[in-house]
């Protein structure tokens, strides 16, 4: 199975400051159709997960533009340009290229 | 508005069975791949499996921990997804989420239903 490794696992941030989460896969996530199926999810406390980003850098509908995704191959990054209080929660990366699809361990974002 | 409403969770003894349902609305269920994902208490997200649309042969895929014990099915006439769980183990205790699949991942999620396997 493809192993997804996130870092850091805990991220204390200051309101209004940027934040960045790294996700690395144990093999390339480029699919035979040329797409790279790397997703990012946010799970606020007590809520269901919500997808933020699909195919590396595409924001889902309704996702604020302070969230952005980048990367290629095996290295990917989620960035929050200016952290707001509502961004507190756990963030997961997930690959949808190789079955079984797999999630990273999660990164807990909290306010300093 | 997309809505996914899971039901059927509860307390079951090890070795027992349970059937979860997911009522879908707000999108064309027939054309949509669907999946089940679970989350053990205080833990991360784990795939259970997926089912493709009938147009894509309606085939299923499962992860190793549940293969041979769990079965995903769908009733397109009722816009409902199912998860039949047999030979349940204590490790299967989790919140089970129903999701739609699009763009290479789960885009809409239900609120989840809790399954507790305990004697």
PDB file of N, CA and C in Angstrom, chain A residues 33-82:
ATOM      1  N   UNK A  33      -3.682   8.135 -16.489  1.00  0.00           N
ATOM      2  CA  UNK A  33      -4.381   9.130 -17.320  1.00  0.00           C
ATOM      3  C   UNK A  33      -3.692  10.497 -17.268  1.00  0.00           C
ATOM      4  N   UNK A  34      -2.574  10.568 -16.546  1.00  0.00           N
ATOM      5  CA  UNK A  34      -1.821  11.807 -16.454  1.00  0.00           C
ATOM      6  C   UNK A  34      -2.179  12.670 -15.259  1.00  0.00           C
ATOM      7  N   UNK A  35      -3.291  12.357 -14.587  1.00  0.00           N
ATOM      8  CA  UNK A  35      -3.691  13.121 -13.413  1.00  0.00           C
ATOM      9  C   UNK A  35      -2.982  12.626 -12.162  1.00  0.00           C
ATOM     10  N   UNK A  36      -2.890  13.510 -11.200  1.00  0.00           N
ATOM     11  CA  UNK A  36      -2.321  13.180  -9.888  1.00  0.00           C
ATOM     12  C   UNK A  36      -3.431  13.343  -8.855  1.00  0.00           C
ATOM     13  N   UNK A  37      -3.866  12.213  -8.298  1.00  0.00           N
ATOM     14  CA  UNK A  37      -5.044  12.232  -7.429  1.00  0.00           C
ATOM     15  C   UNK A  37      -4.636  12.375  -5.964  1.00  0.00           C
ATOM     16  N   UNK A  38      -4.301  13.616  -5.623  1.00  0.00           N
ATOM     17  CA  UNK A  38      -3.926  13.955  -4.261  1.00  0.00           C
ATOM     18  C   UNK A  38      -4.961  14.936  -3.719  1.00  0.00           C
ATOM     19  N   UNK A  39      -5.566  14.566  -2.587  1.00  0.00           N
ATOM     20  CA  UNK A  39      -6.622  15.355  -1.965  1.00  0.00           C
ATOM     21  C   UNK A  39      -6.191  15.853  -0.590  1.00  0.00           C
ATOM     22  N   UNK A  40      -6.812  16.943  -0.166  1.00  0.00           N
ATOM     23  CA  UNK A  40      -6.639  17.452   1.201  1.00  0.00           C
ATOM     24  C   UNK A  40      -8.013  17.617   1.843  1.00  0.00           C
ATOM     25  N   UNK A  41      -8.093  17.238   3.138  1.00  0.00           N
ATOM     26  CA  UNK A  41      -9.339  17.319   3.890  1.00  0.00           C
ATOM     27  C   UNK A  41      -9.111  18.081   5.194  1.00  0.00           C
ATOM     28  N   UNK A  42     -10.171  18.721   5.631  1.00  0.00           N
ATOM     29  CA  UNK A  42     -10.188  19.391   6.927  1.00  0.00           C
ATOM     30  C   UNK A  42     -11.243  18.715   7.785  1.00  0.00           C
ATOM     31  N   UNK A  43     -10.926  18.409   9.030  1.00  0.00           N
ATOM     32  CA  UNK A  43     -11.922  17.893   9.962  1.00  0.00           C
ATOM     33  C   UNK A  43     -11.913  18.768  11.207  1.00  0.00           C
ATOM     34  N   UNK A  44     -12.922  19.613  11.313  1.00  0.00           N
ATOM     35  CA  UNK A  44     -13.073  20.447  12.498  1.00  0.00           C
ATOM     36  C   UNK A  44     -13.539  19.585  13.665  1.00  0.00           C
ATOM     37  N   UNK A  45     -13.285  20.022  14.892  1.00  0.00           N
ATOM     38  CA  UNK A  45     -13.682  19.218  16.058  1.00  0.00           C
ATOM     39  C   UNK A  45     -15.169  18.883  16.031  1.00  0.00           C
ATOM     40  N   UNK A  46     -15.457  17.596  16.173  1.00  0.00           N
ATOM     41  CA  UNK A  46     -16.841  17.136  16.257  1.00  0.00           C
ATOM     42  C   UNK A  46     -17.588  17.103  14.936  1.00  0.00           C
ATOM     43  N   UNK A  47     -16.881  17.353  13.814  1.00  0.00           N
ATOM     44  CA  UNK A  47     -17.553  17.374  12.515  1.00  0.00           C
ATOM     45  C   UNK A  47     -17.029  16.277  11.598  1.00  0.00           C
ATOM     46  N   UNK A  48     -17.773  16.031  10.530  1.00  0.00           N
ATOM     47  CA  UNK A  48     -17.308  15.141   9.470  1.00  0.00           C
ATOM     48  C   UNK A  48     -16.198  15.827   8.690  1.00  0.00           C
ATOM     49  N   UNK A  49     -15.326  15.053   8.061  1.00  0.00           N
ATOM     50  CA  UNK A  49     -14.311  15.671   7.200  1.00  0.00           C
ATOM     51  C   UNK A  49     -14.964  16.403   6.030  1.00  0.00           C
ATOM     52  N   UNK A  50     -14.213  17.350   5.502  1.00  0.00           N
ATOM     53  CA  UNK A  50     -14.648  18.151   4.367  1.00  0.00           C
ATOM     54  C   UNK A  50     -13.468  18.225   3.415  1.00  0.00           C
ATOM     55  N   UNK A  51     -13.716  17.962   2.125  1.00  0.00           N
ATOM     56  CA  UNK A  51     -12.605  18.073   1.186  1.00  0.00           C
ATOM     57  C   UNK A  51     -12.344  19.539   0.850  1.00  0.00           C
ATOM     58  N   UNK A  52     -11.071  19.903   0.834  1.00  0.00           N
ATOM     59  CA  UNK A  52     -10.652  21.260   0.484  1.00  0.00           C
ATOM     60  C   UNK A  52     -10.082  21.313  -0.930  1.00  0.00           C
ATOM     61  N   UNK A  53      -9.241  20.316  -1.242  1.00  0.00           N
ATOM     62  CA  UNK A  53      -8.439  20.329  -2.475  1.00  0.00           C
ATOM     63  C   UNK A  53      -8.498  18.954  -3.133  1.00  0.00           C
ATOM     64  N   UNK A  54      -8.631  18.926  -4.456  1.00  0.00           N
ATOM     65  CA  UNK A  54      -8.530  17.675  -5.204  1.00  0.00           C
ATOM     66  C   UNK A  54      -7.557  17.850  -6.365  1.00  0.00           C
ATOM     67  N   UNK A  55      -7.021  16.745  -6.831  1.00  0.00           N
ATOM     68  CA  UNK A  55      -6.014  16.751  -7.902  1.00  0.00           C
ATOM     69  C   UNK A  55      -4.961  17.823  -7.647  1.00  0.00           C
ATOM     70  N   UNK A  56      -4.375  17.765  -6.477  1.00  0.00           N
ATOM     71  CA  UNK A  56      -3.221  18.554  -6.024  1.00  0.00           C
ATOM     72  C   UNK A  56      -3.551  20.002  -5.694  1.00  0.00           C
ATOM     73  N   UNK A  57      -4.260  20.685  -6.619  1.00  0.00           N
ATOM     74  CA  UNK A  57      -4.342  22.145  -6.461  1.00  0.00           C
ATOM     75  C   UNK A  57      -5.713  22.739  -6.753  1.00  0.00           C
ATOM     76  N   UNK A  58      -6.707  21.917  -6.965  1.00  0.00           N
ATOM     77  CA  UNK A  58      -8.053  22.416  -7.284  1.00  0.00           C
ATOM     78  C   UNK A  58      -8.892  22.549  -6.017  1.00  0.00           C
ATOM     79  N   UNK A  59      -9.371  23.765  -5.755  1.00  0.00           N
ATOM     80  CA  UNK A  59     -10.200  23.972  -4.579  1.00  0.00           C
ATOM     81  C   UNK A  59     -11.621  23.494  -4.829  1.00  0.00           C
ATOM     82  N   UNK A  60     -12.213  22.806  -3.843  1.00  0.00           N
ATOM     83  CA  UNK A  60     -13.619  22.439  -3.941  1.00  0.00           C
ATOM     84  C   UNK A  60     -14.482  23.684  -3.782  1.00  0.00           C
ATOM     85  N   UNK A  61     -15.726  23.562  -4.226  1.00  0.00           N
ATOM     86  CA  UNK A  61     -16.659  24.678  -4.178  1.00  0.00           C
ATOM     87  C   UNK A  61     -16.836  25.156  -2.738  1.00  0.00           C
ATOM     88  N   UNK A  62     -16.770  26.466  -2.549  1.00  0.00           N
ATOM     89  CA  UNK A  62     -17.000  27.042  -1.233  1.00  0.00           C
ATOM     90  C   UNK A  62     -15.772  27.116  -0.351  1.00  0.00           C
ATOM     91  N   UNK A  63     -14.662  26.575  -0.817  1.00  0.00           N
ATOM     92  CA  UNK A  63     -13.430  26.607  -0.009  1.00  0.00           C
ATOM     93  C   UNK A  63     -12.764  27.970  -0.164  1.00  0.00           C
ATOM     94  N   UNK A  64     -12.446  28.618   0.949  1.00  0.00           N
ATOM     95  CA  UNK A  64     -11.825  29.960   0.864  1.00  0.00           C
ATOM     96  C   UNK A  64     -10.501  29.924   0.107  1.00  0.00           C
ATOM     97  N   UNK A  65     -10.205  31.018  -0.591  1.00  0.00           N
ATOM     98  CA  UNK A  65      -8.996  31.022  -1.409  1.00  0.00           C
ATOM     99  C   UNK A  65      -7.713  31.177  -0.591  1.00  0.00           C
ATOM    100  N   UNK A  66      -7.825  31.266   0.733  1.00  0.00           N
ATOM    101  CA  UNK A  66      -6.604  31.250   1.551  1.00  0.00           C
ATOM    102  C   UNK A  66      -5.992  29.850   1.628  1.00  0.00           C
ATOM    103  N   UNK A  67      -6.766  28.833   1.193  1.00  0.00           N
ATOM    104  CA  UNK A  67      -6.255  27.474   1.126  1.00  0.00           C
ATOM    105  C   UNK A  67      -5.721  27.217  -0.292  1.00  0.00           C
ATOM    106  N   UNK A  68      -4.513  26.670  -0.370  1.00  0.00           N
ATOM    107  CA  UNK A  68      -3.963  26.317  -1.674  1.00  0.00           C
ATOM    108  C   UNK A  68      -3.154  25.035  -1.572  1.00  0.00           C
ATOM    109  N   UNK A  69      -3.136  24.285  -2.654  1.00  0.00           N
ATOM    110  CA  UNK A  69      -2.374  23.055  -2.702  1.00  0.00           C
ATOM    111  C   UNK A  69      -1.377  23.091  -3.840  1.00  0.00           C
ATOM    112  N   UNK A  70      -0.248  22.434  -3.617  1.00  0.00           N
ATOM    113  CA  UNK A  70       0.783  22.391  -4.652  1.00  0.00           C
ATOM    114  C   UNK A  70       1.560  21.094  -4.523  1.00  0.00           C
ATOM    115  N   UNK A  71       2.429  20.860  -5.500  1.00  0.00           N
ATOM    116  CA  UNK A  71       3.295  19.691  -5.446  1.00  0.00           C
ATOM    117  C   UNK A  71       3.190  18.841  -6.695  1.00  0.00           C
ATOM    118  N   UNK A  72       3.978  17.778  -6.706  1.00  0.00           N
ATOM    119  CA  UNK A  72       3.977  16.847  -7.832  1.00  0.00           C
ATOM    120  C   UNK A  72       4.685  15.566  -7.426  1.00  0.00           C
ATOM    121  N   UNK A  73       4.396  14.496  -8.175  1.00  0.00           N
ATOM    122  CA  UNK A  73       5.100  13.241  -7.946  1.00  0.00           C
ATOM    123  C   UNK A  73       4.835  12.617  -6.591  1.00  0.00           C
ATOM    124  N   UNK A  74       5.716  12.884  -5.640  1.00  0.00           N
ATOM    125  CA  UNK A  74       5.590  12.309  -4.301  1.00  0.00           C
ATOM    126  C   UNK A  74       5.570  13.365  -3.191  1.00  0.00           C
ATOM    127  N   UNK A  75       5.744  14.626  -3.524  1.00  0.00           N
ATOM    128  CA  UNK A  75       5.808  15.698  -2.517  1.00  0.00           C
ATOM    129  C   UNK A  75       4.724  16.736  -2.724  1.00  0.00           C
ATOM    130  N   UNK A  76       3.937  16.965  -1.679  1.00  0.00           N
ATOM    131  CA  UNK A  76       2.788  17.854  -1.787  1.00  0.00           C
ATOM    132  C   UNK A  76       2.687  18.745  -0.550  1.00  0.00           C
ATOM    133  N   UNK A  77       2.035  19.896  -0.748  1.00  0.00           N
ATOM    134  CA  UNK A  77       1.931  20.872   0.339  1.00  0.00           C
ATOM    135  C   UNK A  77       0.559  21.521   0.342  1.00  0.00           C
ATOM    136  N   UNK A  78       0.001  21.675   1.539  1.00  0.00           N
ATOM    137  CA  UNK A  78      -1.202  22.480   1.735  1.00  0.00           C
ATOM    138  C   UNK A  78      -0.771  23.750   2.461  1.00  0.00           C
ATOM    139  N   UNK A  79      -1.182  24.896   1.919  1.00  0.00           N
ATOM    140  CA  UNK A  79      -0.847  26.162   2.562  1.00  0.00           C
ATOM    141  C   UNK A  79      -2.102  26.929   2.917  1.00  0.00           C
ATOM    142  N   UNK A  80      -2.062  27.546   4.088  1.00  0.00           N
ATOM    143  CA  UNK A  80      -3.097  28.481   4.509  1.00  0.00           C
ATOM    144  C   UNK A  80      -2.407  29.839   4.568  1.00  0.00           C
ATOM    145  N   UNK A  81      -2.874  30.772   3.760  1.00  0.00           N
ATOM    146  CA  UNK A  81      -2.146  32.042   3.639  1.00  0.00           C
ATOM    147  C   UNK A  81      -2.227  32.871   4.921  1.00  0.00           C
ATOM    148  N   UNK A  82      -3.408  32.895   5.531  1.00  0.00           N
ATOM    149  CA  UNK A  82      -3.590  33.625   6.792  1.00  0.00           C
ATOM    150  C   UNK A  82      -4.579  32.827   7.627  1.00  0.00           C
TER     151      UNK A  82
END
